[in-house]
Structures are given as C-alpha cells and as structure tokens.
Coordinates of C-alpha atoms in Angstrom, one line a residue:
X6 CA -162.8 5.4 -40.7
X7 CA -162.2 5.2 -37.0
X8 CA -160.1 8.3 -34.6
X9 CA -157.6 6.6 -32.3
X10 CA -156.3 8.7 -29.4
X11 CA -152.7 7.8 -27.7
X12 CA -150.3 8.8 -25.7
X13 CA -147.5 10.0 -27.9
X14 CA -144.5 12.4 -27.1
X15 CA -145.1 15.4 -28.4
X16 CA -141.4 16.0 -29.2
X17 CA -141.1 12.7 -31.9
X18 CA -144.9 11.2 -31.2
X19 CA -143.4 7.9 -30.1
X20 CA -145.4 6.5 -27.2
X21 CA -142.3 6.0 -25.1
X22 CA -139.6 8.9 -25.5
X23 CA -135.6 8.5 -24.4
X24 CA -136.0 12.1 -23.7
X25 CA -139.0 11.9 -20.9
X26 CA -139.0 8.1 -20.2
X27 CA -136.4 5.8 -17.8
X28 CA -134.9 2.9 -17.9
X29 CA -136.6 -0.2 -15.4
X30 CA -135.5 -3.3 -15.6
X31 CA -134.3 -3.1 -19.6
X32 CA -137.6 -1.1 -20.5
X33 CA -138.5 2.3 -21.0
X34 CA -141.3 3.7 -19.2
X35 CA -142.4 7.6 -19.0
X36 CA -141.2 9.2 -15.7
X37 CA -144.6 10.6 -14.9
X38 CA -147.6 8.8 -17.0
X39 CA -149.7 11.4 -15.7
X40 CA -148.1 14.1 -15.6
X41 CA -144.9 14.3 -17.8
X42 CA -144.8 17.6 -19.9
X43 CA -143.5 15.8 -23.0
X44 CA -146.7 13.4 -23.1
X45 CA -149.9 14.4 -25.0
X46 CA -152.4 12.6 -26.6
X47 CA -152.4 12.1 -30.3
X48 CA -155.0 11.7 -32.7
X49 CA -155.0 9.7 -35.3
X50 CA -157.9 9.2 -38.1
X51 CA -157.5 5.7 -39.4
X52 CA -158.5 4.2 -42.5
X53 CA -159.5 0.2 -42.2
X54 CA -159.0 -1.9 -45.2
X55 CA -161.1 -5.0 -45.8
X56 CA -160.2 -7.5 -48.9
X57 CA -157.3 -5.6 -49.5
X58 CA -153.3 -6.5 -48.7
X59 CA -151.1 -3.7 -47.1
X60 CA -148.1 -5.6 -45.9
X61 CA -146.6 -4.2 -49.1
X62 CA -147.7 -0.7 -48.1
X63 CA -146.3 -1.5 -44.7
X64 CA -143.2 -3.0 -45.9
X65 CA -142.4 0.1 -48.0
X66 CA -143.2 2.5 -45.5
X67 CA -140.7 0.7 -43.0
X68 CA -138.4 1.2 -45.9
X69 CA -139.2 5.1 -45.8
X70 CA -138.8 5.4 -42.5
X71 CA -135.5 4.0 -42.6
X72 CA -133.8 6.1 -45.2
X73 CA -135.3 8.8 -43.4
X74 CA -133.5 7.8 -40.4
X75 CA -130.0 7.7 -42.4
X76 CA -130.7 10.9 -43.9
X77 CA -131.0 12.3 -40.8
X78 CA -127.9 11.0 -39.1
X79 CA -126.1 12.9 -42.2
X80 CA -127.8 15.7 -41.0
X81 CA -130.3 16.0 -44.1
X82 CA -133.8 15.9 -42.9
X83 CA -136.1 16.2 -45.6
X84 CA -139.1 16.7 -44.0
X85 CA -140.4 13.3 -45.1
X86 CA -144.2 12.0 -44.2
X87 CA -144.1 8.3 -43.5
X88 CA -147.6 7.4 -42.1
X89 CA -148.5 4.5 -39.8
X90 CA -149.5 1.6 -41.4
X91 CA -150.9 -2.0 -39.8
X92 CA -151.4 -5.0 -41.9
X93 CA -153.5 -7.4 -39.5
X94 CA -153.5 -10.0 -42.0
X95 CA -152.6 -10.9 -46.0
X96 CA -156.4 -9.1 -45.9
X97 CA -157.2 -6.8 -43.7
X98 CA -154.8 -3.5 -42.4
X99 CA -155.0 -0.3 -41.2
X100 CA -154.0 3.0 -42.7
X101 CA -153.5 6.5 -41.0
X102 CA -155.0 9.4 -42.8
X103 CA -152.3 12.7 -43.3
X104 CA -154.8 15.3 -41.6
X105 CA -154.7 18.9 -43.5
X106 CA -153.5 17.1 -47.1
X107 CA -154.9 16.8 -50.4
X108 CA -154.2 15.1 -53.4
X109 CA -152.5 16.6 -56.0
X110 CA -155.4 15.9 -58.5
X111 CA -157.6 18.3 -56.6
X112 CA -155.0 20.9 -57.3
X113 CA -155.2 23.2 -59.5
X114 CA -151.8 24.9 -58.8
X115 CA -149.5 23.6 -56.2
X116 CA -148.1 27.3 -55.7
X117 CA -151.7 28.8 -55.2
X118 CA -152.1 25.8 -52.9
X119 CA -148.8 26.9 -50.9
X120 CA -150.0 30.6 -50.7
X121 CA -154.0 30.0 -49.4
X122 CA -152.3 27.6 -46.8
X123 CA -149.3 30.0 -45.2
X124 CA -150.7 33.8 -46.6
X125 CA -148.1 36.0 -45.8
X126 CA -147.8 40.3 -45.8
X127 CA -146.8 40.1 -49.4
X128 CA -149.6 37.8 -51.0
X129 CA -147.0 37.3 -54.0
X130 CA -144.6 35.6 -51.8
X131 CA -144.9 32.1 -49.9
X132 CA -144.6 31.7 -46.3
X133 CA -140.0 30.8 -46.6
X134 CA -140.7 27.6 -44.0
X135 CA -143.7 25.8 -46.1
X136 CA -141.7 26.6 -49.2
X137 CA -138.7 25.3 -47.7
X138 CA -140.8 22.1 -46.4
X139 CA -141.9 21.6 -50.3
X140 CA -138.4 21.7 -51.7
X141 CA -137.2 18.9 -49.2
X142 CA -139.6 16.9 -49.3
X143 CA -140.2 16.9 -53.3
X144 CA -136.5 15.9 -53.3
X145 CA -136.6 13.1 -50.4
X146 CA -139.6 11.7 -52.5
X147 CA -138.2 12.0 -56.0
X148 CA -135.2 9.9 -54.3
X149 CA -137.0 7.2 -52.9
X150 CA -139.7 6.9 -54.9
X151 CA -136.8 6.4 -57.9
X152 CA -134.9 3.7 -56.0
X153 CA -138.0 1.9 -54.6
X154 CA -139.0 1.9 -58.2
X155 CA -142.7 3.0 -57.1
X156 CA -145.2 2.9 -59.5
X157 CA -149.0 4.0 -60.4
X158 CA -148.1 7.3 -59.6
X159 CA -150.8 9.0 -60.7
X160 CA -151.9 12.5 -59.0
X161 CA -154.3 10.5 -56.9
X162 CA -151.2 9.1 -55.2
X163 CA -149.5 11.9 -54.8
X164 CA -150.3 14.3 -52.0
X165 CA -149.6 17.6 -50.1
X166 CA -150.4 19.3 -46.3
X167 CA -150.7 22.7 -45.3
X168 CA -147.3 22.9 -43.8
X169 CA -145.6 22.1 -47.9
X170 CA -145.0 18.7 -47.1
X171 CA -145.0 16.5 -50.5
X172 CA -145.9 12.9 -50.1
X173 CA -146.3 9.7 -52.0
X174 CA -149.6 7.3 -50.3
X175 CA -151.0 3.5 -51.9
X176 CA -147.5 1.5 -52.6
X177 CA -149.1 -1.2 -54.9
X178 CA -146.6 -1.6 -57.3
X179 CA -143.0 -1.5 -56.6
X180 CA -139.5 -2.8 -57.8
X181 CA -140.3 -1.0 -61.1
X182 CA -143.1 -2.5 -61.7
X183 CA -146.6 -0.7 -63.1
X184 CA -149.9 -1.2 -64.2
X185 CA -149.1 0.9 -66.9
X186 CA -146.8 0.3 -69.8
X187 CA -144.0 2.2 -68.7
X188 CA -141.9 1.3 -66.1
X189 CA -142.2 3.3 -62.9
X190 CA -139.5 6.0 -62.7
X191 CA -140.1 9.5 -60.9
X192 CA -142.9 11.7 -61.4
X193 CA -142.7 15.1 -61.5
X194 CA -145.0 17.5 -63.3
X195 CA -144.3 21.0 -64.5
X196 CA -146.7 22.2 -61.9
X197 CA -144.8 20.8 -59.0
X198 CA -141.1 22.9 -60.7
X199 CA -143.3 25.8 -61.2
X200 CA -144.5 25.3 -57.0
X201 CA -140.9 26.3 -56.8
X202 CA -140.8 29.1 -58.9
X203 CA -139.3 27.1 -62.4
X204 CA -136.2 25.7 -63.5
X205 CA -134.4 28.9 -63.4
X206 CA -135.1 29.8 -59.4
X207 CA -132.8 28.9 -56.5
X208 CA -135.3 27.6 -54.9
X209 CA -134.8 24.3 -58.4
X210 CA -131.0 24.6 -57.6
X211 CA -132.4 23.9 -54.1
X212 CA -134.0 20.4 -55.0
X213 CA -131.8 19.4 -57.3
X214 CA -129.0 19.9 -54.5
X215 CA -130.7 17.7 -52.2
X216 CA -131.9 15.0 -54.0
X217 CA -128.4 14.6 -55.3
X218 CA -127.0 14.8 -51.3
X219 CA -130.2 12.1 -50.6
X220 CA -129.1 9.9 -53.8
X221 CA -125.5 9.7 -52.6
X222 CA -126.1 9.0 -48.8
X223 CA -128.6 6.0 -50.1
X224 CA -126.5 4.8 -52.3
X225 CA -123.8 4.6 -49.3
X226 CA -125.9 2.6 -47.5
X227 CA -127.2 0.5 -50.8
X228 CA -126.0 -2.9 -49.2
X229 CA -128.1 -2.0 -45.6
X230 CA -131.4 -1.9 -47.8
X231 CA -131.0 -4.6 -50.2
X232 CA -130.2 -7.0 -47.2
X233 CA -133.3 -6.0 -45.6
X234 CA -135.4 -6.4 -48.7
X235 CA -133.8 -9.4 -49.7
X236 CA -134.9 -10.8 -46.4
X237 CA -139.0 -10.2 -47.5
X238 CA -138.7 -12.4 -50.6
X239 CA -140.1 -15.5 -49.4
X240 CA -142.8 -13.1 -47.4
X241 CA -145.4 -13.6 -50.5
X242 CA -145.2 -10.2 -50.9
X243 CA -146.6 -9.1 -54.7
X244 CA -144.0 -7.7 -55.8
X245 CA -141.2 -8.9 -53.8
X246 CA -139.5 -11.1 -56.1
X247 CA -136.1 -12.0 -57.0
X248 CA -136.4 -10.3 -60.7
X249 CA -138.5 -7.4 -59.5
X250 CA -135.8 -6.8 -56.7
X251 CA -132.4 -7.1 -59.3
X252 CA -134.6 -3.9 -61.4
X253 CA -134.7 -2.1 -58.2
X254 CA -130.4 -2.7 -56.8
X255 CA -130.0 -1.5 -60.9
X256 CA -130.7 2.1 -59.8
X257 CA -128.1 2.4 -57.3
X258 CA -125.6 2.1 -59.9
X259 CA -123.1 0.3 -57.8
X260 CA -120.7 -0.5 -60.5
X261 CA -119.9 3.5 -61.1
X262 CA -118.0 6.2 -59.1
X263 CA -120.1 8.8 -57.3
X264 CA -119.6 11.1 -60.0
X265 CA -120.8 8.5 -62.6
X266 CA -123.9 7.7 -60.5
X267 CA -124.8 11.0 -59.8
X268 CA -124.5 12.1 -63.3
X269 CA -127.0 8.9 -64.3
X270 CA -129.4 10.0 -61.9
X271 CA -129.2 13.9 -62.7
X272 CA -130.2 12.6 -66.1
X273 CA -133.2 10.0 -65.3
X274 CA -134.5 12.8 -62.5
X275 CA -134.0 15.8 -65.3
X276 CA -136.1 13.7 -68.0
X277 CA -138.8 13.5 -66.0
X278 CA -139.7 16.6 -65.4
X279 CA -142.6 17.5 -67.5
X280 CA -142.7 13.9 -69.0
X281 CA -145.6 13.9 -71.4
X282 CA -146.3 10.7 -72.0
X283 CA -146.8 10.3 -68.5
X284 CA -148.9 13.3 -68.8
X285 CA -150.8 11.7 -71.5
X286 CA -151.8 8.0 -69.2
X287 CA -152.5 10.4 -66.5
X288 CA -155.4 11.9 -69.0
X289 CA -156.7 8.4 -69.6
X290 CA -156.5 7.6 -66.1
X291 CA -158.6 10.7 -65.2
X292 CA -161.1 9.5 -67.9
X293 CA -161.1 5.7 -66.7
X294 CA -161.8 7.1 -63.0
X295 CA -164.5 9.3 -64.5
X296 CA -166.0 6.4 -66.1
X297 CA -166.0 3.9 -63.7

C-alpha cells in the first residue's frame, strides 16, 4: 500500500485544470503553481499489484470513464466512481483505493449503512443527497456493468462510500464472461431495492428512470464504444476477443427501435432483482472464501 500526494484541482482533481491553467505554447500550465486557489494536493492511497494483470481493469475503467463523460454531456451525471488505475506491465499495476467505502459483503443493510453515514434530525429518514447519490449511481452501474457484460460479481466486488456512492471494483471477467456458470448479467440484490425504500417507492421509479435515460444515451453512442474496444483485440487482453466482444455489441440491441430495446432491457434489469440463483453461488462463494 503506498499514499501518493499530487497536485490536483480541487474543482475536477485533474492535475492541470482549463478552469485555473493557460495556454503556452500548445500546453496547459497552472497560472500560479504556488499559489492558484483551485490547486490542492490530493491524496491517494494506492494499492500495488505484483503477478497480477490490470490492463483489463484499466481498460475497463477507461471505458467507464467514457460513458460517464457522454452521460454527462446529456446532462445525466450519475454520480459514477471510476478510480485510477496503472498497469506498468502485462504483471505488475497499480490500483487507487476508494477512501470511506466498504464492500457490500460487510454490509449488513445497505439502508442502515446510508443512515450511520449521513444521520439526519429524523433518524428514520436518510440524509436526501446520499440517498440521491445511491439511486444514480446503482443505475449508472446496473447500465454499464450490463453492457460491459462484467462478471464475478460477487458482494466482494461490489462496493459503497459514505457519500451513497455505489460502485463496481476487480474487472476480471468481462464480455459476458464468468467464472461461474451463468453468464454475467446485472446484479442486484433485494437489499440494495430495499436501500431505496422497495419496489413500490419513488425513490425505485427513480432508478429505474435513469438507467433507462443511461441505456438509451449508450446505446446512441453504441458504434463510439465498439470502435474503441474493437481497437484492444489484438492487445492480448483476456477477455478481449472477437467472440467475447460479438456477446457484449448483443446487448445494445441495435437491430430494435428504442422502444423495443428499452423494453428488452426493462425486462433483463427487472429479472435480476432478487435473482436467487445468483443468491445461491454467492452462498458457496462465501463458503469457498471461508475455506480457503
């Protein structure tokens, strides 16, 4: 584990910022190195792998940060969590640690969770921002996670802050693919609707409502991903292969109106919920871990 400290913007923690930098001869530098008010240091705890690959990890979270990027310019921000990620070689990387998150696995109830971390006046009720956090970002990650076809997504892998934001980690099998014998699809537990306040709250009308927006604006911009990940097959990349990739382009439904599509995809994310054969391998996974 090692703690990096750089200088970051504090508006969108980039080390160079359009909003406090200038243009010198085609490069941006900051105004004031010393003294710029939008500069302070940030801290990152990092996590260095040895004898393992991350460029998948990496290449996934480049994919994440990219739909976040055209979910934003539709004026959807999801409050997604893509950390940094370094692959120095096929071997060896680096991975930044989400400071203030858990995984779900050490959670007994996601909505206990959300009220210890933002306590309000009413200890009933959840702090309305955190909450609000959670619904986007369970929605954002339900998306991608779906048409990434992420798998092994097992509550080890799944994790939460103390702000509500909801957030996949450990990218090893994508494309559909899984270690188990069902292929990777969304993963949602009861406990994570029930975060919300169940099926029959606004607050599920909410994520449903987003994740279909999120679907739709992906699926607009189906041909700008495939390109890109049709550009890492011959990267030797695990799972980056021609097959694995045709599963993946499957789920944006290309061939079907947006009414069609939408419809299919209300129906996979609907059938997940709750899945209990899912909830069944995550039992023998907790007993596998326990064994080992």
């Amino acid at each position: 584990m090692l703690t990096l400290q750089k200088h970051h913007c504090r508006d969108c923690r980039y080390p160079v910022c359009g909003k406090c930098s200038e243009l010198r001869n085609n490069e941006r530098h900051c105004k004031s190195q010393d003294n710029c008010d939008k500069r302070t240091h940030l801290t990152l705890q990092v996590m260095v792998k040895n004898g393992d690959d991350v460029r998948q990890d990496q290449m996934v979270m480049q994919m994440i940060r990219l739909m976040n990027k055209l979910l934003n310019n539709m004026n959807l921000d999801l409050c997604l969590s893509p950390y940094a990620v370094l692959a120095i070689s096929s071997s060896q990387g680096m991975l930044e640690m989400v400071q203030n998150s858990k995984a779900l696995s050490g959670v007994k109830s996601i909505r206990a969770f959300l009220k210890e971390c933002a306590p309000t006046s009413n200890k009933e009720e959840i702090n309305p921002q955190v909450m609000d956090t959670y619904i986007r970002s369970c929605a954002g990650y339900a998306v991608i996670t779906y048409l990434l076809g992420i798998g092994d997504r097992h509550l080890d892998n799944i994790m939460i802050d103390d702000k509500g934001h909801f957030f996949h980690i450990d990218f090893g099998y994508i494309f559909g693919q899984d270690p188990k014998v069902k292929e990777a699809s969304i993963r949602i537990t009861n406990d994570m609707i029930d975060g919300m306040g169940g099926k029959n709250s606004k607050n599920y009308q909410l994520f449903l409502g987003y994740a279909f927006q999120a679907y739709h604006i992906l699926r607009q911009n189906a041909l700008l991903l495939i390109t890109l990940l049709r550009l890492m097959l011959d990267a030797n990349i695990k799972d980056c292969k021609p097959e694995f990739l045709d599963r993946m382009i499957a789920r944006f439904n290309l061939s079907m109106t947006d009414e069609e599509a939408e419809s299919d995809f209300k129906r996979v994310l609907e059938g997940c919920i709750g899945d209990i054969f899912v909830g069944m391998l995550e039992i023998a996974h907790n007993i596998a871990t326990a064994m080992r």
